[in-house]
Amino acid sequence: EFTGALITLPTKKLTLSGSALDKVQNKHFVCPGDTITEDIGFMRGHGTYLEDNKLKASVAGFVERVGKLICVKPVKSRYNGEVGDVVVGIITEVGQRRWKVDTYSRLDSVLMLSAVNLPGGELRRRSEKDELMMRQHLMEGDLISAEVQSVHGDGSLALHTRSLKYGKLTQGTLVTVAPALIKRCKTHFHNLECGASIILGNNGYIWIAPLSKQDQENKTKSDNSTDSTPSTIHQEISLAEREIVARLRNCIMALAERQMLLYDTSITYTYEASLNHQVRELLQANVIEEITNKCCQRLL
């Protein structure tokens, strides 16, 4: 029996105006059941359905428009790969002339033996000897950066690491965020001014590592965001470099907590705003709000 309990229920549901095309183009956030548009001239895409001649959202996410096609990109979902995407993956199985890779997609991705660079950069057909030495090249638990070569009919991805900027990743830390938070940019390899390199995988896996000597030399010759070859040579990591990596990791987690897009500029601004705090304080709610608000102000 209820004794004076006050229960407040929502009385009005916010909907998007379908008459203004600008609102569709600005990627508004919608919830399931929200009306996206009432214009019958648009085609129904993923994450939408028709009801009473109104195009409504079936998932929570951002509205995207390509020509006359409207779809809703969900905020939280498995990674749907596209050809050319940069991904960071974890080797889960070594098979016959192929590796299975966890890329946070619905199915394991496949990296064929013919799609990797041989030691020394040799260009030749793969032999049985190469197949026997696969585990020496990549084994279970290894992290790699790769590019999506093709998408199979069942949705699984075929990867390749033929470029020198891809390959095995060592001496760093892996951060996992929602794939929708990764902003698609011209390059996803960045050498930051703070002294660390990051790889923003389109699949939501982010690799953070201190800059190697080779990366630092490349940085003096060219601009920021230079594509660099992943270093497999183990070198001593100083305490200052470890602190930079840990601070970057906490800054990325703070941005993900506030559902902000992750790219080199937003991460750099958040890192600079966090310098007034110790690394262990960066995951406190009030500090997260402070540094992300400063980042938003600089991005505007």
XYZ file of C-alpha atoms in Angstrom:
300
model
C 0.000 0.000 0.000
C 1.408 3.380 -1.033
C 1.462 6.021 1.663
C 1.962 9.431 0.130
C 4.634 8.324 -2.388
C 4.972 10.861 -5.193
C 5.701 9.383 -8.614
C 6.383 11.769 -11.507
C 5.872 10.426 -15.026
C 6.985 12.128 -18.254
C 4.065 13.953 -19.845
C 5.580 15.039 -23.135
C 7.982 13.292 -25.487
C 10.498 15.389 -27.387
C 10.436 14.823 -31.138
C 12.437 16.200 -33.994
C 10.814 18.482 -36.498
C 10.606 16.777 -39.851
C 10.112 19.941 -41.875
C 13.585 21.380 -41.286
C 16.105 19.571 -43.425
C 18.962 21.294 -41.590
C 18.170 19.370 -38.436
C 18.571 16.088 -40.269
C 21.913 17.187 -41.659
C 23.229 18.230 -38.224
C 23.056 14.648 -36.882
C 20.538 15.044 -34.080
C 20.350 12.456 -31.334
C 17.139 10.424 -31.349
C 15.618 7.737 -29.151
C 13.525 4.743 -30.255
C 10.118 5.975 -31.384
C 11.209 9.556 -32.088
C 9.974 11.043 -35.359
C 12.866 11.920 -37.655
C 10.913 13.419 -40.520
C 7.429 13.441 -42.013
C 8.681 14.111 -45.548
C 7.780 11.112 -47.743
C 10.600 11.947 -50.153
C 13.257 10.268 -47.987
C 14.233 6.596 -48.103
C 14.320 4.409 -45.011
C 17.785 3.275 -43.893
C 19.195 1.213 -41.030
C 17.772 2.021 -37.612
C 14.515 3.487 -38.942
C 10.955 2.357 -39.656
C 7.781 3.823 -41.190
C 4.658 4.420 -39.134
C 1.685 6.604 -40.141
C 3.741 8.052 -43.019
C 6.385 9.184 -40.533
C 9.999 8.013 -40.501
C 10.864 7.030 -36.925
C 13.982 5.771 -35.161
C 14.167 2.163 -33.998
C 17.447 2.586 -32.078
C 19.069 5.317 -29.981
C 21.711 7.148 -31.965
C 22.601 9.965 -34.344
C 20.702 10.732 -37.547
C 22.818 10.529 -40.692
C 21.725 11.548 -44.184
C 23.297 10.510 -47.485
C 21.348 11.979 -50.378
C 17.751 10.874 -49.880
C 18.711 8.032 -47.535
C 18.280 8.568 -43.790
C 19.681 6.151 -41.228
C 20.387 6.178 -37.488
C 23.870 5.268 -36.304
C 23.483 3.636 -32.871
C 25.571 4.962 -29.998
C 26.435 1.508 -28.689
C 26.798 -1.366 -31.112
C 29.299 -3.822 -32.461
C 31.751 -2.518 -35.027
C 30.525 -2.601 -38.624
C 33.666 -2.445 -40.728
C 34.111 -0.625 -44.007
C 36.849 -1.024 -46.590
C 39.793 1.219 -45.757
C 39.097 1.456 -42.014
C 42.082 1.435 -39.655
C 41.573 -1.084 -36.855
C 43.462 -2.304 -33.808
C 42.928 -5.987 -33.116
C 43.907 -8.848 -30.827
C 45.069 -12.184 -32.249
C 42.740 -14.893 -30.905
C 43.714 -17.944 -32.975
C 46.459 -19.124 -35.327
C 44.997 -21.290 -38.098
C 45.963 -22.680 -41.482
C 47.587 -19.790 -43.381
C 45.493 -17.283 -41.429
C 45.055 -15.570 -38.088
C 41.733 -14.840 -36.420
C 41.572 -11.321 -34.987
C 39.204 -9.798 -32.437
C 38.165 -6.380 -33.796
C 34.995 -5.932 -31.687
C 32.832 -6.911 -34.668
C 30.079 -9.523 -34.680
C 32.418 -12.130 -36.155
C 36.155 -12.653 -35.857
C 38.152 -10.910 -38.562
C 40.647 -12.802 -40.713
C 44.247 -11.870 -41.463
C 45.652 -14.107 -44.199
C 49.322 -15.088 -44.334
C 49.491 -13.609 -47.828
C 48.261 -10.237 -46.466
C 51.215 -9.578 -44.132
C 54.732 -8.339 -44.790
C 57.428 -10.984 -44.612
C 60.444 -10.316 -42.362
C 62.836 -8.055 -44.239
C 60.084 -6.912 -46.631
C 60.598 -9.764 -49.106
C 58.138 -9.957 -51.982
C 57.554 -13.620 -52.831
C 54.972 -16.372 -52.583
C 54.368 -17.769 -49.108
C 55.772 -21.263 -48.653
C 55.153 -24.072 -46.182
C 58.127 -22.819 -44.189
C 56.395 -19.462 -43.766
C 53.272 -21.265 -42.598
C 55.230 -23.195 -39.966
C 56.734 -19.948 -38.664
C 53.407 -18.120 -38.355
C 53.376 -18.341 -34.565
C 56.821 -16.725 -34.410
C 55.440 -13.768 -36.333
C 52.109 -13.364 -34.513
C 50.711 -15.499 -31.709
C 47.609 -15.490 -29.510
C 47.283 -12.323 -27.454
C 49.427 -10.138 -29.740
C 48.032 -6.746 -30.709
C 48.209 -5.482 -34.280
C 47.183 -2.470 -36.315
C 45.699 -3.280 -39.708
C 43.431 -2.025 -42.470
C 40.138 -3.516 -43.630
C 40.763 -4.974 -47.084
C 37.282 -6.317 -47.789
C 33.983 -7.220 -46.129
C 32.659 -10.734 -46.639
C 29.011 -11.543 -47.255
C 28.453 -12.705 -43.665
C 29.845 -9.435 -42.299
C 33.280 -10.728 -41.304
C 36.293 -8.599 -42.216
C 39.432 -9.427 -44.191
C 42.439 -7.460 -42.942
C 45.883 -6.698 -44.318
C 49.119 -5.250 -42.891
C 51.040 -4.785 -46.152
C 51.888 -1.140 -45.436
C 54.867 -0.463 -43.167
C 52.724 1.645 -40.832
C 50.733 -1.468 -39.835
C 51.934 -4.493 -37.923
C 52.556 -5.782 -34.408
C 52.136 -3.357 -31.500
C 54.414 -3.481 -28.456
C 55.125 -1.388 -25.368
C 51.913 0.543 -24.920
C 48.421 0.334 -23.517
C 45.064 -0.515 -25.082
C 41.923 1.526 -24.378
C 38.469 0.314 -25.420
C 35.632 2.737 -26.186
C 32.420 2.617 -28.216
C 33.198 2.590 -31.988
C 30.686 5.411 -32.543
C 32.904 7.766 -30.524
C 35.817 7.508 -32.981
C 35.682 10.373 -35.467
C 36.526 9.376 -39.024
C 39.566 11.381 -40.114
C 42.049 11.395 -42.964
C 44.603 9.651 -40.749
C 44.205 7.706 -37.521
C 47.922 7.604 -36.649
C 48.992 10.606 -34.586
C 52.233 11.672 -32.921
C 51.122 14.072 -30.191
C 53.093 17.052 -28.903
C 53.051 15.610 -25.386
C 55.451 12.845 -26.432
C 53.200 9.888 -27.216
C 51.730 8.255 -30.304
C 48.151 7.047 -30.589
C 46.305 4.867 -33.076
C 42.568 5.571 -33.121
C 41.051 2.365 -34.433
C 37.683 2.750 -36.128
C 36.578 -0.305 -34.157
C 36.879 1.500 -30.807
C 40.290 0.065 -29.847
C 42.830 2.821 -29.151
C 46.555 2.131 -28.817
C 48.710 4.540 -26.793
C 52.500 4.227 -26.729
C 55.452 6.506 -25.969
C 57.220 7.934 -28.995
C 60.183 5.837 -30.096
C 63.449 7.444 -31.177
C 62.540 6.778 -34.817
C 59.160 8.498 -34.349
C 60.821 11.496 -32.717
C 63.217 11.818 -35.663
C 60.311 11.642 -38.106
C 58.462 14.255 -36.090
C 61.283 16.774 -36.444
C 61.194 16.321 -40.214
C 57.455 16.558 -40.760
C 54.227 17.830 -39.281
C 52.107 16.237 -36.588
C 50.111 13.078 -37.384
C 52.936 11.507 -39.359
C 52.372 7.856 -40.224
C 55.077 5.922 -38.463
C 56.157 2.326 -38.502
C 55.146 0.488 -35.315
C 58.307 -0.213 -33.361
C 58.904 -3.833 -32.343
C 62.252 -3.099 -30.675
C 61.924 -3.179 -26.896
C 63.360 -0.076 -25.308
C 63.443 1.226 -21.768
C 60.371 3.307 -20.896
C 61.027 6.050 -18.353
C 58.673 6.968 -15.519
C 57.820 10.289 -17.207
C 56.792 8.486 -20.409
C 54.650 6.049 -18.418
C 52.911 8.996 -16.745
C 52.184 10.583 -20.141
C 50.622 7.337 -21.396
C 48.569 6.954 -18.199
C 47.370 10.591 -18.399
C 46.340 10.161 -22.042
C 44.498 6.982 -21.173
C 42.514 8.701 -18.407
C 41.776 11.685 -20.679
C 40.355 9.351 -23.327
C 38.229 7.589 -20.701
C 36.974 10.999 -19.502
C 35.944 11.980 -23.051
C 34.236 8.610 -23.527
C 32.399 9.072 -20.224
C 30.941 12.339 -21.545
C 30.148 10.758 -24.950
C 32.443 13.162 -26.834
C 34.007 12.386 -30.206
C 37.605 11.180 -30.018
C 40.190 12.586 -32.430
C 43.628 14.137 -32.104
C 42.405 17.693 -31.355
C 39.891 16.758 -28.641
C 42.405 14.439 -26.960
C 45.146 17.115 -27.047
C 42.862 19.807 -25.586
C 41.715 17.460 -22.802
C 45.316 16.465 -22.062
C 46.362 20.121 -21.735
C 43.379 20.844 -19.473
C 44.350 17.913 -17.221
C 47.878 19.128 -16.478
C 46.641 20.926 -13.338
C 45.592 17.586 -11.836
C 47.420 14.415 -10.906
C 46.864 11.357 -13.068
C 44.922 9.463 -10.412
C 42.468 12.368 -10.022
C 41.398 12.401 -13.681
C 38.666 9.780 -13.261
C 36.853 11.686 -10.496
C 33.455 12.968 -11.619
C 34.127 16.640 -10.856
C 37.527 16.571 -12.610
C 36.037 14.816 -15.667
C 33.401 17.536 -15.934
C 36.005 20.295 -15.546
C 38.509 19.086 -18.166
C 35.873 18.075 -20.733
C 34.115 21.447 -20.377
C 37.426 23.201 -21.045
C 37.896 20.997 -24.112
C 34.392 21.891 -25.367
C 35.049 25.601 -24.948
C 38.236 25.387 -27.036
C 36.527 23.322 -29.735
C 33.727 25.843 -30.195
